[in-house]
Amino acid sequence: MRKKLVVGNWKMNGGQSQNAALIDGVRGSVPEGVDVVVCPPYPYLAQVKTLVAGAGVGLGAQDLSPRKGGAFTGDVAASMLLDVGCEWVLVGHSERRTLHGEDNRLVAEKVAAALDAGLTPILCVGETLDERDGGRAEAVVSAQVAAVVDVLGLVAMAKVVVAYEPVWAIGTGRTATPEQAEVMHACIREGLRVAGVAADGVRILYGGSVTAANAASLFAMPDIDGALVGGASLVADGFSSICAAAAAS
Ligand code: PGA
């Protein structure tokens, strides 16, 4: 049985006092039996590490460099994330792929860098609306996952968390139906299994307009092991309710 995982992706939101209020609101309502993680912007990682102490909430970053260190202005190495208390890192979010031109190869290198440093990477994959309408959703997502398997190998891939986030569902209020999401999650797991990865242990999260209202029906699906939550993770009550739904599933 895979333990459910709920990850809050704060994106480029927050500030010192807002962060404190948000974690205060979540403290005390993190259920047993679920892993809960928040991913603030880089400047707040150290602050949030202090805030989450004793709250049962883990810390993740939203991106990392594939390189170990040196003359790379603006970049942040995996070892630095570890140094400020991160255990998790998002990699290949669609906003990084689209707005920063990250391709499958770079994403795979970042996943490898995270694992090398001892972080757990959360590999984000997902198709655009055009790709879905064109009947290519499964092929696109499978290729995104396969590119990482190729670079990492089978053993390392089993340590990665995958987050399926259809691009058309992110921040749009238009979530995939539980059935649509389950089809893709099962496809991802089957692809991993066929490649030789120990797929039954890999957690596959759904992301894209997850809210307290739709979380339970998503978590009821056999291959949905949690959620990557954007907008709804910025409101303590909503985020806590999503975590509670994960615990109840
Ligand atoms: P959303 O974002 O929940 O606001 O749709 C999810 C994500 O981009 O990780």
XYZ file of N, CA and C and ligand atoms in Angstrom:
756
model
N 0.855 -1.201 0.000
C 0.000 0.000 0.000
C 0.887 1.246 0.000
N 0.660 2.122 -0.958
C 1.476 3.347 -1.050
C 0.897 4.404 -0.116
N 1.806 5.049 0.640
C 1.361 6.112 1.540
C 0.990 7.335 0.707
N -0.121 7.944 1.015
C -0.543 9.138 0.267
C 0.404 10.311 0.552
N 0.553 11.152 -0.456
C 1.447 12.312 -0.365
C 0.701 13.538 -0.910
N 0.664 14.588 -0.108
C 0.039 15.840 -0.565
C 1.102 16.934 -0.536
N 1.319 17.563 -1.675
C 2.385 18.560 -1.809
C 1.774 19.904 -2.195
N 2.092 20.928 -1.430
C 1.630 22.279 -1.754
C 2.712 23.014 -2.549
N 2.367 23.405 -3.747
C 3.295 24.161 -4.601
C 2.885 25.630 -4.532
N 3.627 26.391 -3.756
C 3.247 27.795 -3.540
C 3.547 28.666 -4.757
N 4.305 28.145 -5.691
C 4.714 28.936 -6.878
C 5.349 30.255 -6.425
N 5.138 31.341 -7.162
C 5.787 32.609 -6.776
C 4.824 33.430 -5.913
N 4.464 32.829 -4.795
C 3.550 33.470 -3.846
C 4.148 33.381 -2.452
N 3.740 34.288 -1.606
C 4.161 34.235 -0.211
C 4.956 35.450 0.193
N 5.281 35.479 1.444
C 6.005 36.569 2.077
C 6.173 36.106 3.515
N 7.072 36.712 4.265
C 7.374 36.140 5.578
C 6.146 36.056 6.485
N 5.322 37.107 6.498
C 4.193 37.045 7.428
C 3.091 36.122 6.896
N 2.885 36.142 5.576
C 1.886 35.218 5.008
C 2.280 33.757 5.246
N 3.557 33.473 5.091
C 4.031 32.093 5.273
C 3.757 31.626 6.703
N 4.060 32.530 7.646
C 3.870 32.179 9.057
C 2.392 31.913 9.336
N 1.520 32.758 8.784
C 0.082 32.584 9.016
C -0.413 31.278 8.383
N 0.085 30.992 7.204
C -0.350 29.778 6.503
C 0.066 28.528 7.276
N 1.310 28.460 7.701
C 1.774 27.267 8.427
C 1.093 27.183 9.789
N 0.845 28.314 10.394
C 0.088 28.331 11.651
C -1.284 27.706 11.474
N -1.905 28.019 10.367
C -3.244 27.504 10.081
C -3.253 26.010 9.795
N -2.138 25.504 9.286
C -2.067 24.080 8.936
C -1.649 23.246 10.153
N -0.829 23.868 10.998
C -0.319 23.163 12.188
C -1.469 22.588 13.005
N -1.291 21.352 13.421
C -2.329 20.742 14.257
C -3.380 20.009 13.445
N -3.404 20.240 12.133
C -4.418 19.532 11.344
C -3.786 18.613 10.300
N -2.495 18.319 10.482
C -1.852 17.378 9.552
C -2.151 15.962 10.032
N -2.871 15.186 9.213
C -3.299 13.871 9.683
C -2.151 12.858 9.714
N -2.326 11.844 10.536
C -1.413 10.697 10.553
C -1.552 9.937 9.242
N -0.495 9.278 8.862
C -0.603 8.343 7.741
C -0.525 8.980 6.377
N -0.258 10.280 6.319
C -0.121 10.974 5.033
C 1.167 11.791 5.086
N 1.929 11.792 4.025
C 3.071 12.704 3.934
C 2.571 14.041 3.386
N 2.925 15.113 4.088
C 2.511 16.458 3.666
C 3.768 17.305 3.491
N 3.848 17.993 2.371
C 5.050 18.764 2.014
C 4.612 20.124 1.478
N 5.363 21.171 1.796
C 5.128 22.461 1.142
C 6.392 22.892 0.400
N 6.182 23.550 -0.735
C 7.286 24.000 -1.580
C 7.203 25.510 -1.762
N 7.829 26.276 -0.869
C 7.833 27.743 -0.986
C 8.895 28.191 -1.997
N 8.862 29.469 -2.370
C 9.940 30.013 -3.199
C 11.280 29.947 -2.457
N 12.371 29.904 -3.212
C 13.716 29.766 -2.612
C 13.989 30.670 -1.399
N 13.678 31.979 -1.489
C 14.116 32.849 -0.384
C 13.485 32.491 0.957
N 12.387 31.739 0.919
C 11.661 31.443 2.156
C 11.907 30.035 2.677
N 12.753 29.280 1.999
C 12.936 27.877 2.414
C 13.407 27.788 3.866
N 14.420 28.586 4.199
C 14.977 28.493 5.556
C 13.942 28.948 6.583
N 13.213 30.004 6.257
C 12.161 30.473 7.179
C 11.110 29.372 7.381
N 10.659 28.793 6.274
C 9.578 27.803 6.375
C 10.080 26.537 7.070
N 11.360 26.229 6.909
C 11.920 25.074 7.636
C 11.711 25.267 9.141
N 11.939 26.478 9.613
C 11.740 26.768 11.038
C 10.253 26.696 11.388
N 9.428 27.252 10.524
C 7.985 27.277 10.795
C 7.380 25.877 10.899
N 7.861 24.958 10.052
C 7.209 23.635 10.016
C 7.735 22.689 11.094
N 8.711 23.137 11.874
C 9.268 22.261 12.917
C 8.154 21.745 13.816
N 8.060 20.456 13.943
C 7.062 19.843 14.814
C 5.652 19.835 14.258
N 5.479 20.316 13.023
C 4.129 20.383 12.449
C 3.811 19.172 11.569
N 4.787 18.297 11.374
C 4.545 17.130 10.519
C 4.474 17.489 9.048
N 5.132 18.577 8.687
C 5.121 19.039 7.285
C 6.557 19.043 6.772
N 6.774 18.429 5.643
C 8.104 18.398 5.034
C 8.320 19.606 4.143
N 9.584 19.797 3.753
C 9.952 20.975 2.967
C 10.491 20.560 1.600
N 10.010 21.247 0.578
C 10.507 20.994 -0.773
C 10.764 22.297 -1.495
N 11.615 22.245 -2.525
C 11.855 23.401 -3.386
C 11.102 23.195 -4.695
N 11.037 24.250 -5.475
C 10.242 24.205 -6.713
C 11.069 23.878 -7.954
N 12.377 23.882 -7.798
C 13.259 23.653 -8.949
C 14.671 23.474 -8.397
N 15.613 23.075 -9.231
C 17.027 23.027 -8.846
C 17.859 23.052 -10.118
N 19.147 23.293 -9.924
C 20.074 23.235 -11.052
C 20.522 21.788 -11.248
N 20.830 21.410 -12.474
C 21.402 20.071 -12.656
C 22.877 20.037 -12.258
N 23.463 21.215 -12.006
C 24.906 21.284 -11.732
C 25.176 21.327 -10.234
N 26.407 21.000 -9.883
C 26.747 20.901 -8.448
C 27.069 22.250 -7.814
N 27.552 23.207 -8.611
C 27.895 24.517 -8.053
C 28.827 25.246 -8.995
N 29.131 26.496 -8.675
C 30.081 27.245 -9.496
C 29.448 28.453 -10.144
N 29.985 28.852 -11.289
C 29.605 30.107 -11.932
C 28.317 29.942 -12.741
N 27.202 29.846 -12.035
C 25.897 29.699 -12.686
C 24.919 30.663 -12.012
N 25.015 31.917 -12.380
C 24.270 32.988 -11.725
C 22.770 32.707 -11.697
N 22.227 32.807 -10.530
C 20.783 32.639 -10.395
C 20.351 31.212 -10.125
N 21.259 30.260 -10.269
C 20.881 28.854 -10.084
C 21.111 28.404 -8.644
N 20.454 27.332 -8.278
C 20.548 26.794 -6.918
C 20.815 25.293 -7.007
N 21.855 24.854 -6.305
C 22.260 23.445 -6.376
C 21.483 22.589 -5.385
N 21.391 21.305 -5.706
C 20.693 20.351 -4.831
C 21.290 20.356 -3.432
N 22.630 20.442 -3.345
C 23.276 20.403 -2.019
C 22.842 21.590 -1.160
N 22.542 22.733 -1.801
C 22.091 23.920 -1.057
C 20.678 23.701 -0.509
N 19.853 23.045 -1.309
C 18.487 22.754 -0.854
C 18.531 21.829 0.361
N 19.395 20.844 0.265
C 19.568 19.917 1.384
C 20.065 20.663 2.620
N 20.984 21.578 2.384
C 21.627 22.333 3.464
C 20.607 23.173 4.251
N 19.558 23.647 3.593
C 18.557 24.450 4.324
C 17.354 23.608 4.764
N 17.471 22.290 4.614
C 16.454 21.424 5.214
C 15.423 20.851 4.270
N 15.642 20.987 2.962
C 14.700 20.364 2.013
C 14.942 18.853 1.944
N 13.860 18.160 1.744
C 13.959 16.722 1.455
C 13.375 16.414 0.086
N 12.667 17.349 -0.471
C 11.910 17.130 -1.704
C 12.218 18.256 -2.687
N 12.000 17.992 -3.971
C 12.117 19.080 -4.955
C 11.243 18.761 -6.176
N 10.486 19.762 -6.603
C 9.709 19.616 -7.839
C 10.665 19.731 -9.018
N 10.425 18.949 -10.042
C 11.268 19.027 -11.236
C 10.374 18.959 -12.474
N 10.626 19.850 -13.408
C 9.924 19.786 -14.690
C 8.474 20.215 -14.632
N 8.141 21.080 -13.676
C 6.772 21.618 -13.659
C 6.461 22.238 -15.018
N 5.228 22.186 -15.439
C 4.893 22.670 -16.795
C 5.223 24.154 -16.956
N 5.161 24.901 -15.834
C 5.534 26.326 -15.941
C 7.029 26.479 -16.209
N 7.837 25.564 -15.716
C 9.278 25.567 -16.038
C 9.482 25.115 -17.492
N 8.757 24.085 -17.872
C 8.927 23.579 -19.243
C 8.515 24.647 -20.259
N 7.399 25.335 -19.984
C 6.867 26.301 -20.954
C 7.590 27.636 -20.886
N 7.711 28.181 -19.670
C 8.230 29.552 -19.545
C 9.747 29.600 -19.563
N 10.403 28.488 -19.266
C 11.864 28.466 -19.207
C 12.469 27.458 -20.176
N 11.655 26.941 -21.055
C 12.157 26.080 -22.127
C 12.831 24.801 -21.650
N 12.402 24.277 -20.510
C 13.044 23.052 -20.033
C 12.548 21.856 -20.862
N 13.499 21.097 -21.402
C 13.095 19.931 -22.195
C 13.300 18.643 -21.380
N 12.884 17.540 -21.971
C 12.930 16.263 -21.245
C 14.339 15.919 -20.788
N 15.328 16.271 -21.602
C 16.721 15.938 -21.266
C 17.172 16.709 -20.004
N 16.894 18.018 -20.006
C 17.276 18.839 -18.852
C 16.532 18.375 -17.599
N 15.266 18.096 -17.772
C 14.458 17.624 -16.634
C 15.066 16.339 -16.072
N 15.465 15.436 -16.954
C 16.066 14.171 -16.501
C 17.363 14.447 -15.745
N 18.157 15.395 -16.220
C 19.419 15.719 -15.529
C 19.144 16.312 -14.140
N 18.090 17.113 -14.043
C 17.735 17.686 -12.749
C 17.257 16.595 -11.777
N 16.471 15.669 -12.281
C 16.011 14.561 -11.428
C 17.225 13.780 -10.924
N 18.177 13.536 -11.806
C 19.385 12.788 -11.410
C 20.173 13.573 -10.363
N 20.289 14.884 -10.545
C 21.033 15.713 -9.581
C 20.356 15.685 -8.211
N 19.039 15.717 -8.211
C 18.301 15.669 -6.943
C 18.566 14.347 -6.215
N 18.449 13.260 -6.937
C 18.660 11.943 -6.320
C 20.083 11.785 -5.817
N 21.046 12.254 -6.606
C 22.461 12.183 -6.216
C 22.694 12.852 -4.872
N 21.984 13.951 -4.644
C 22.179 14.724 -3.407
C 21.376 14.150 -2.245
N 20.471 13.229 -2.533
C 19.664 12.647 -1.466
C 18.297 13.297 -1.301
N 17.898 14.101 -2.291
C 16.544 14.674 -2.282
C 15.595 13.728 -3.019
N 14.329 13.794 -2.680
C 13.339 13.040 -3.453
C 12.740 13.955 -4.515
N 13.004 13.664 -5.785
C 12.431 14.497 -6.842
C 10.971 14.146 -7.112
N 10.190 15.174 -7.372
C 8.797 14.984 -7.794
C 8.755 15.409 -9.256
N 8.760 14.431 -10.130
C 8.838 14.667 -11.575
C 7.454 15.012 -12.121
N 7.311 16.231 -12.643
C 6.015 16.663 -13.169
C 5.932 16.385 -14.663
N 4.829 15.793 -15.059
C 4.582 15.501 -16.473
C 3.135 15.875 -16.795
N 2.845 16.037 -18.069
C 1.458 16.346 -18.435
C 1.374 16.889 -19.848
N 0.228 16.663 -20.450
C 0.021 17.067 -21.842
C -0.736 18.395 -21.922
N -0.589 19.091 -23.030
C -1.378 20.306 -23.274
C -2.763 19.906 -23.802
N -3.628 20.894 -23.893
C -4.978 20.624 -24.411
C -4.915 20.175 -25.876
N -4.054 20.813 -26.656
C -3.889 20.425 -28.065
C -3.468 18.976 -28.187
N -2.546 18.601 -27.337
C -2.053 17.213 -27.380
C -3.159 16.244 -26.986
N -3.958 16.625 -25.984
C -5.075 15.747 -25.589
C -6.105 15.677 -26.716
N -6.474 16.846 -27.252
C -7.473 16.850 -28.316
C -6.982 16.088 -29.546
N -5.681 16.088 -29.737
C -5.111 15.364 -30.874
C -4.881 13.889 -30.597
N -5.334 13.422 -29.451
C -5.212 11.996 -29.136
C -3.794 11.587 -28.759
N -2.964 12.567 -28.379
C -1.557 12.239 -28.124
C -1.191 12.293 -26.639
N -2.170 12.444 -25.774
C -1.857 12.661 -24.358
C -0.978 11.548 -23.786
N -1.371 10.300 -24.016
C -0.621 9.197 -23.405
C 0.784 9.106 -23.990
N 0.904 9.364 -25.284
C 2.231 9.293 -25.920
C 3.148 10.378 -25.376
N 2.604 11.590 -25.207
C 3.415 12.710 -24.707
C 3.883 12.431 -23.281
N 2.966 12.019 -22.446
C 3.316 11.783 -21.036
C 4.273 10.591 -20.920
N 4.011 9.557 -21.687
C 4.907 8.387 -21.648
C 6.315 8.778 -22.059
N 6.438 9.654 -23.058
C 7.768 10.088 -23.510
C 8.453 10.924 -22.434
N 7.683 11.745 -21.740
C 8.267 12.559 -20.657
C 8.825 11.661 -19.547
N 8.096 10.614 -19.224
C 8.566 9.697 -18.179
C 9.752 8.870 -18.699
N 9.634 8.383 -19.930
C 10.683 7.509 -20.483
C 12.023 8.230 -20.575
N 11.978 9.544 -20.859
C 13.227 10.305 -20.967
C 13.983 10.280 -19.638
N 13.256 10.265 -18.556
C 13.891 10.240 -17.238
C 14.376 8.827 -16.911
N 13.572 7.829 -17.248
C 13.998 6.438 -17.013
C 15.302 6.175 -17.760
N 15.416 6.675 -18.978
C 16.621 6.453 -19.793
C 17.866 6.980 -19.100
N 17.760 8.155 -18.506
C 18.932 8.774 -17.876
C 19.215 8.140 -16.504
N 18.175 7.849 -15.755
C 18.354 7.386 -14.377
C 18.652 5.904 -14.254
N 18.015 5.120 -15.105
C 18.037 3.668 -14.911
C 16.887 3.243 -14.024
N 16.702 1.924 -13.958
C 15.496 1.374 -13.349
C 15.466 1.508 -11.831
N 16.605 1.311 -11.200
C 16.629 1.303 -9.734
C 16.376 2.704 -9.200
N 17.069 3.686 -9.785
C 16.899 5.063 -9.316
C 15.482 5.567 -9.610
N 14.928 5.142 -10.731
C 13.588 5.642 -11.094
C 12.550 5.235 -10.055
N 12.770 4.115 -9.411
C 11.805 3.650 -8.407
C 11.747 4.585 -7.203
N 12.749 5.482 -7.065
C 12.760 6.413 -5.922
C 12.099 7.749 -6.256
N 11.673 7.914 -7.490
C 11.106 9.193 -7.936
C 9.602 9.191 -7.680
N 9.073 10.340 -7.284
C 7.621 10.534 -7.254
C 7.239 11.169 -8.585
N 6.170 10.702 -9.190
C 5.700 11.288 -10.449
C 4.442 12.097 -10.151
N 4.342 13.275 -10.742
C 3.107 14.064 -10.611
C 2.535 14.279 -12.010
N 1.362 13.709 -12.244
C 0.674 13.933 -13.516
C -0.158 15.198 -13.404
N 0.221 16.198 -14.187
C -0.500 17.467 -14.176
C -0.839 17.869 -15.610
N -2.063 17.566 -16.052
C -2.440 18.015 -17.388
C -2.354 19.545 -17.453
N -1.666 20.059 -18.436
C -1.407 21.505 -18.490
C -2.719 22.291 -18.513
N -3.728 21.735 -19.173
C -5.019 22.418 -19.309
C -5.798 22.457 -17.988
N -5.328 21.736 -17.008
C -6.032 21.718 -15.714
C -5.340 22.588 -14.672
N -4.153 23.090 -14.982
C -3.385 23.835 -13.980
C -3.880 25.266 -13.888
N -4.383 25.609 -12.704
C -4.801 26.983 -12.453
C -6.016 27.418 -13.243
N -6.713 26.469 -13.847
C -7.844 26.825 -14.704
C -9.187 26.555 -14.038
N -9.158 25.827 -12.930
C -10.422 25.425 -12.309
C -11.060 24.263 -13.040
N -10.414 23.820 -14.113
C -10.959 22.708 -14.894
C -10.137 21.461 -14.589
N -10.543 20.736 -13.572
C -9.756 19.566 -13.180
C -10.074 18.392 -14.108
N -9.116 17.478 -14.249
C -9.429 16.229 -14.954
C -10.441 15.469 -14.110
N -11.315 14.721 -14.749
C -12.210 13.892 -13.946
C -11.371 12.793 -13.293
N -11.856 12.254 -12.184
C -11.098 11.153 -11.563
C -10.827 10.025 -12.557
N -11.798 9.767 -13.436
C -11.630 8.673 -14.402
C -10.540 9.013 -15.420
N -10.559 10.274 -15.918
C -9.496 10.689 -16.868
C -8.127 10.583 -16.212
N -8.047 11.052 -14.981
C -6.757 11.017 -14.285
C -6.323 9.577 -14.057
N -7.248 8.736 -13.636
C -6.899 7.339 -13.354
C -6.370 6.633 -14.607
N -6.979 6.917 -15.747
C -6.504 6.292 -16.995
C -5.026 6.641 -17.217
N -4.694 7.912 -17.009
C -3.301 8.315 -17.239
C -2.372 7.756 -16.159
N -2.832 7.768 -14.928
C -1.983 7.221 -13.856
C -1.690 5.735 -14.090
N -2.721 5.007 -14.489
C -2.527 3.573 -14.749
C -1.577 3.380 -15.924
N -1.676 4.267 -16.913
C -0.800 4.190 -18.088
C 0.650 4.460 -17.694
N 0.848 5.462 -16.833
C 2.211 5.775 -16.367
C 2.774 4.577 -15.600
N 1.962 4.026 -14.708
C 2.459 2.894 -13.898
C 2.778 1.699 -14.791
N 1.909 1.447 -15.759
C 2.136 0.314 -16.658
C 3.410 0.530 -17.488
N 3.610 1.763 -17.929
C 4.823 2.078 -18.699
C 6.073 1.832 -17.868
N 6.026 2.213 -16.610
C 7.171 1.982 -15.722
C 7.395 0.479 -15.536
N 6.290 -0.232 -15.337
C 6.395 -1.684 -15.102
C 7.007 -2.375 -16.319
N 6.512 -2.008 -17.487
C 7.006 -2.634 -18.725
C 8.490 -2.324 -18.926
N 8.898 -1.125 -18.496
C 10.318 -0.752 -18.628
C 11.187 -1.518 -17.636
N 10.560 -2.089 -16.604
C 11.322 -2.864 -15.632
C 11.479 -2.178 -14.288
N 10.809 -1.047 -14.109
C 10.868 -0.325 -12.833
C 9.896 -0.994 -11.843
N 10.273 -0.989 -10.558
C 9.388 -1.535 -9.522
C 8.216 -0.561 -9.327
N 7.271 -0.625 -10.252
C 6.257 0.426 -10.389
C 5.227 0.445 -9.277
N 5.032 -0.679 -8.619
C 3.993 -0.714 -7.581
C 4.328 0.188 -6.401
N 5.618 0.483 -6.227
C 6.017 1.339 -5.113
C 6.107 2.808 -5.475
N 5.934 3.138 -6.745
C 6.105 4.536 -7.174
C 4.822 5.316 -6.905
N 4.965 6.431 -6.188
C 3.781 7.253 -5.934
C 3.539 8.170 -7.123
N 2.304 8.186 -7.595
C 1.924 9.028 -8.727
C 0.835 9.986 -8.239
N 1.195 11.264 -8.185
C 0.276 12.301 -7.703
C -0.489 12.888 -8.867
N -1.683 13.384 -8.582
C -2.422 14.156 -9.585
C -2.318 15.639 -9.226
N -2.166 16.483 -10.213
C -2.180 17.919 -9.976
C -2.936 18.639 -11.076
N -3.560 19.749 -10.716
C -4.334 20.530 -11.681
C -5.694 20.835 -11.104
N -5.815 22.012 -10.453
C -7.093 22.453 -9.889
C -7.657 21.489 -8.851
N -6.768 20.891 -8.073
C -7.244 20.077 -6.944
C -7.733 21.027 -5.848
N -8.909 20.718 -5.310
C -9.494 21.513 -4.221
C -10.054 20.556 -3.166
N -10.495 21.153 -2.055
C -11.130 20.341 -1.015
C -12.372 19.649 -1.564
N -12.991 20.250 -2.575
C -14.244 19.691 -3.102
C -14.023 18.470 -4.004
N -12.896 18.415 -4.708
C -12.727 17.285 -5.635
C -11.659 16.275 -5.182
N -10.965 16.574 -4.080
C -9.830 15.725 -3.688
C -10.258 14.285 -3.377
N -11.342 14.125 -2.626
C -11.713 12.777 -2.185
C -12.005 11.867 -3.372
N -12.680 12.406 -4.396
C -13.024 11.534 -5.528
C -11.770 11.167 -6.332
N -10.798 12.069 -6.355
C -9.528 11.731 -7.026
C -8.776 10.661 -6.221
N -8.724 10.849 -4.902
C -7.954 9.923 -4.061
C -8.588 8.537 -3.999
N -9.852 8.451 -4.385
C -10.515 7.142 -4.364
C -10.029 6.240 -5.502
N -9.334 6.816 -6.466
C -8.877 6.027 -7.616
C -7.636 5.197 -7.234
N -7.549 3.968 -7.738
C -6.497 3.067 -7.257
C -5.071 3.520 -7.558
N -4.867 4.258 -8.624
C -3.494 4.653 -8.982
C -3.190 6.109 -8.673
N -4.075 6.786 -7.964
C -3.823 8.181 -7.568
C -3.372 8.180 -6.108
N -2.109 8.526 -5.912
C -1.470 8.363 -4.600
C -1.299 9.678 -3.856
N -2.022 10.693 -4.278
C -1.922 11.978 -3.604
C -2.074 13.099 -4.605
N -1.684 14.302 -4.186
C -1.932 15.466 -5.039
C -0.792 16.470 -4.958
N -0.589 17.148 -6.073
C 0.274 18.327 -6.121
C -0.683 19.510 -6.276
N -0.702 20.362 -5.254
C -1.749 21.371 -5.139
C -1.141 22.765 -5.282
N -1.643 23.550 -6.207
C -1.167 24.915 -6.365
C -2.025 25.884 -5.570
N -2.969 26.523 -6.245
C -3.783 27.583 -5.643
C -4.374 27.219 -4.290
N -4.923 26.017 -4.191
C -5.606 25.627 -2.944
C -4.627 25.380 -1.797
N -3.331 25.344 -2.091
C -2.360 25.139 -1.000
C -2.009 26.450 -0.306
N -2.538 27.563 -0.835
C -2.233 28.877 -0.257
C -3.245 29.282 0.809
N -4.252 28.448 0.996
C -5.289 28.724 2.004
C -5.271 27.555 2.988
N -5.010 27.866 4.259
C -4.766 26.801 5.237
C -5.925 25.811 5.319
N -7.141 26.317 5.398
C -8.293 25.419 5.563
C -8.428 24.461 4.389
N -8.302 25.017 3.203
C -8.447 24.201 1.993
C -7.362 23.138 1.927
N -6.134 23.551 2.225
C -5.026 22.598 2.148
C -5.206 21.508 3.199
N -5.610 21.901 4.403
C -5.817 20.914 5.468
C -6.919 19.931 5.082
N -7.973 20.443 4.437
C -9.062 19.544 4.027
C -8.584 18.540 2.983
N -7.717 18.969 2.086
C -7.182 18.049 1.079
C -6.340 16.971 1.772
N -5.547 17.386 2.750
C -4.733 16.413 3.504
C -5.648 15.435 4.245
N -6.729 15.939 4.812
C -7.676 15.068 5.525
C -8.335 14.068 4.569
N -8.645 14.545 3.363
C -9.253 13.642 2.372
C -8.270 12.540 1.993
N -6.984 12.881 1.938
C -5.971 11.863 1.617
C -5.907 10.826 2.738
N -6.008 11.306 3.978
C -5.928 10.377 5.119
C -7.142 9.457 5.157
N -8.280 9.982 4.728
C -9.527 9.205 4.800
C -9.666 8.224 3.643
N -8.822 8.344 2.633
C -9.026 7.521 1.420
C -8.424 6.135 1.584
P -3.297 24.452 -9.358
O -1.728 24.197 -9.669
O -3.652 23.521 -8.220
O -3.384 25.895 -8.985
O -4.028 24.092 -10.594
C -1.165 22.921 -9.593
C 0.286 22.983 -9.977
O 0.622 23.722 -10.907
O 1.141 22.317 -9.363
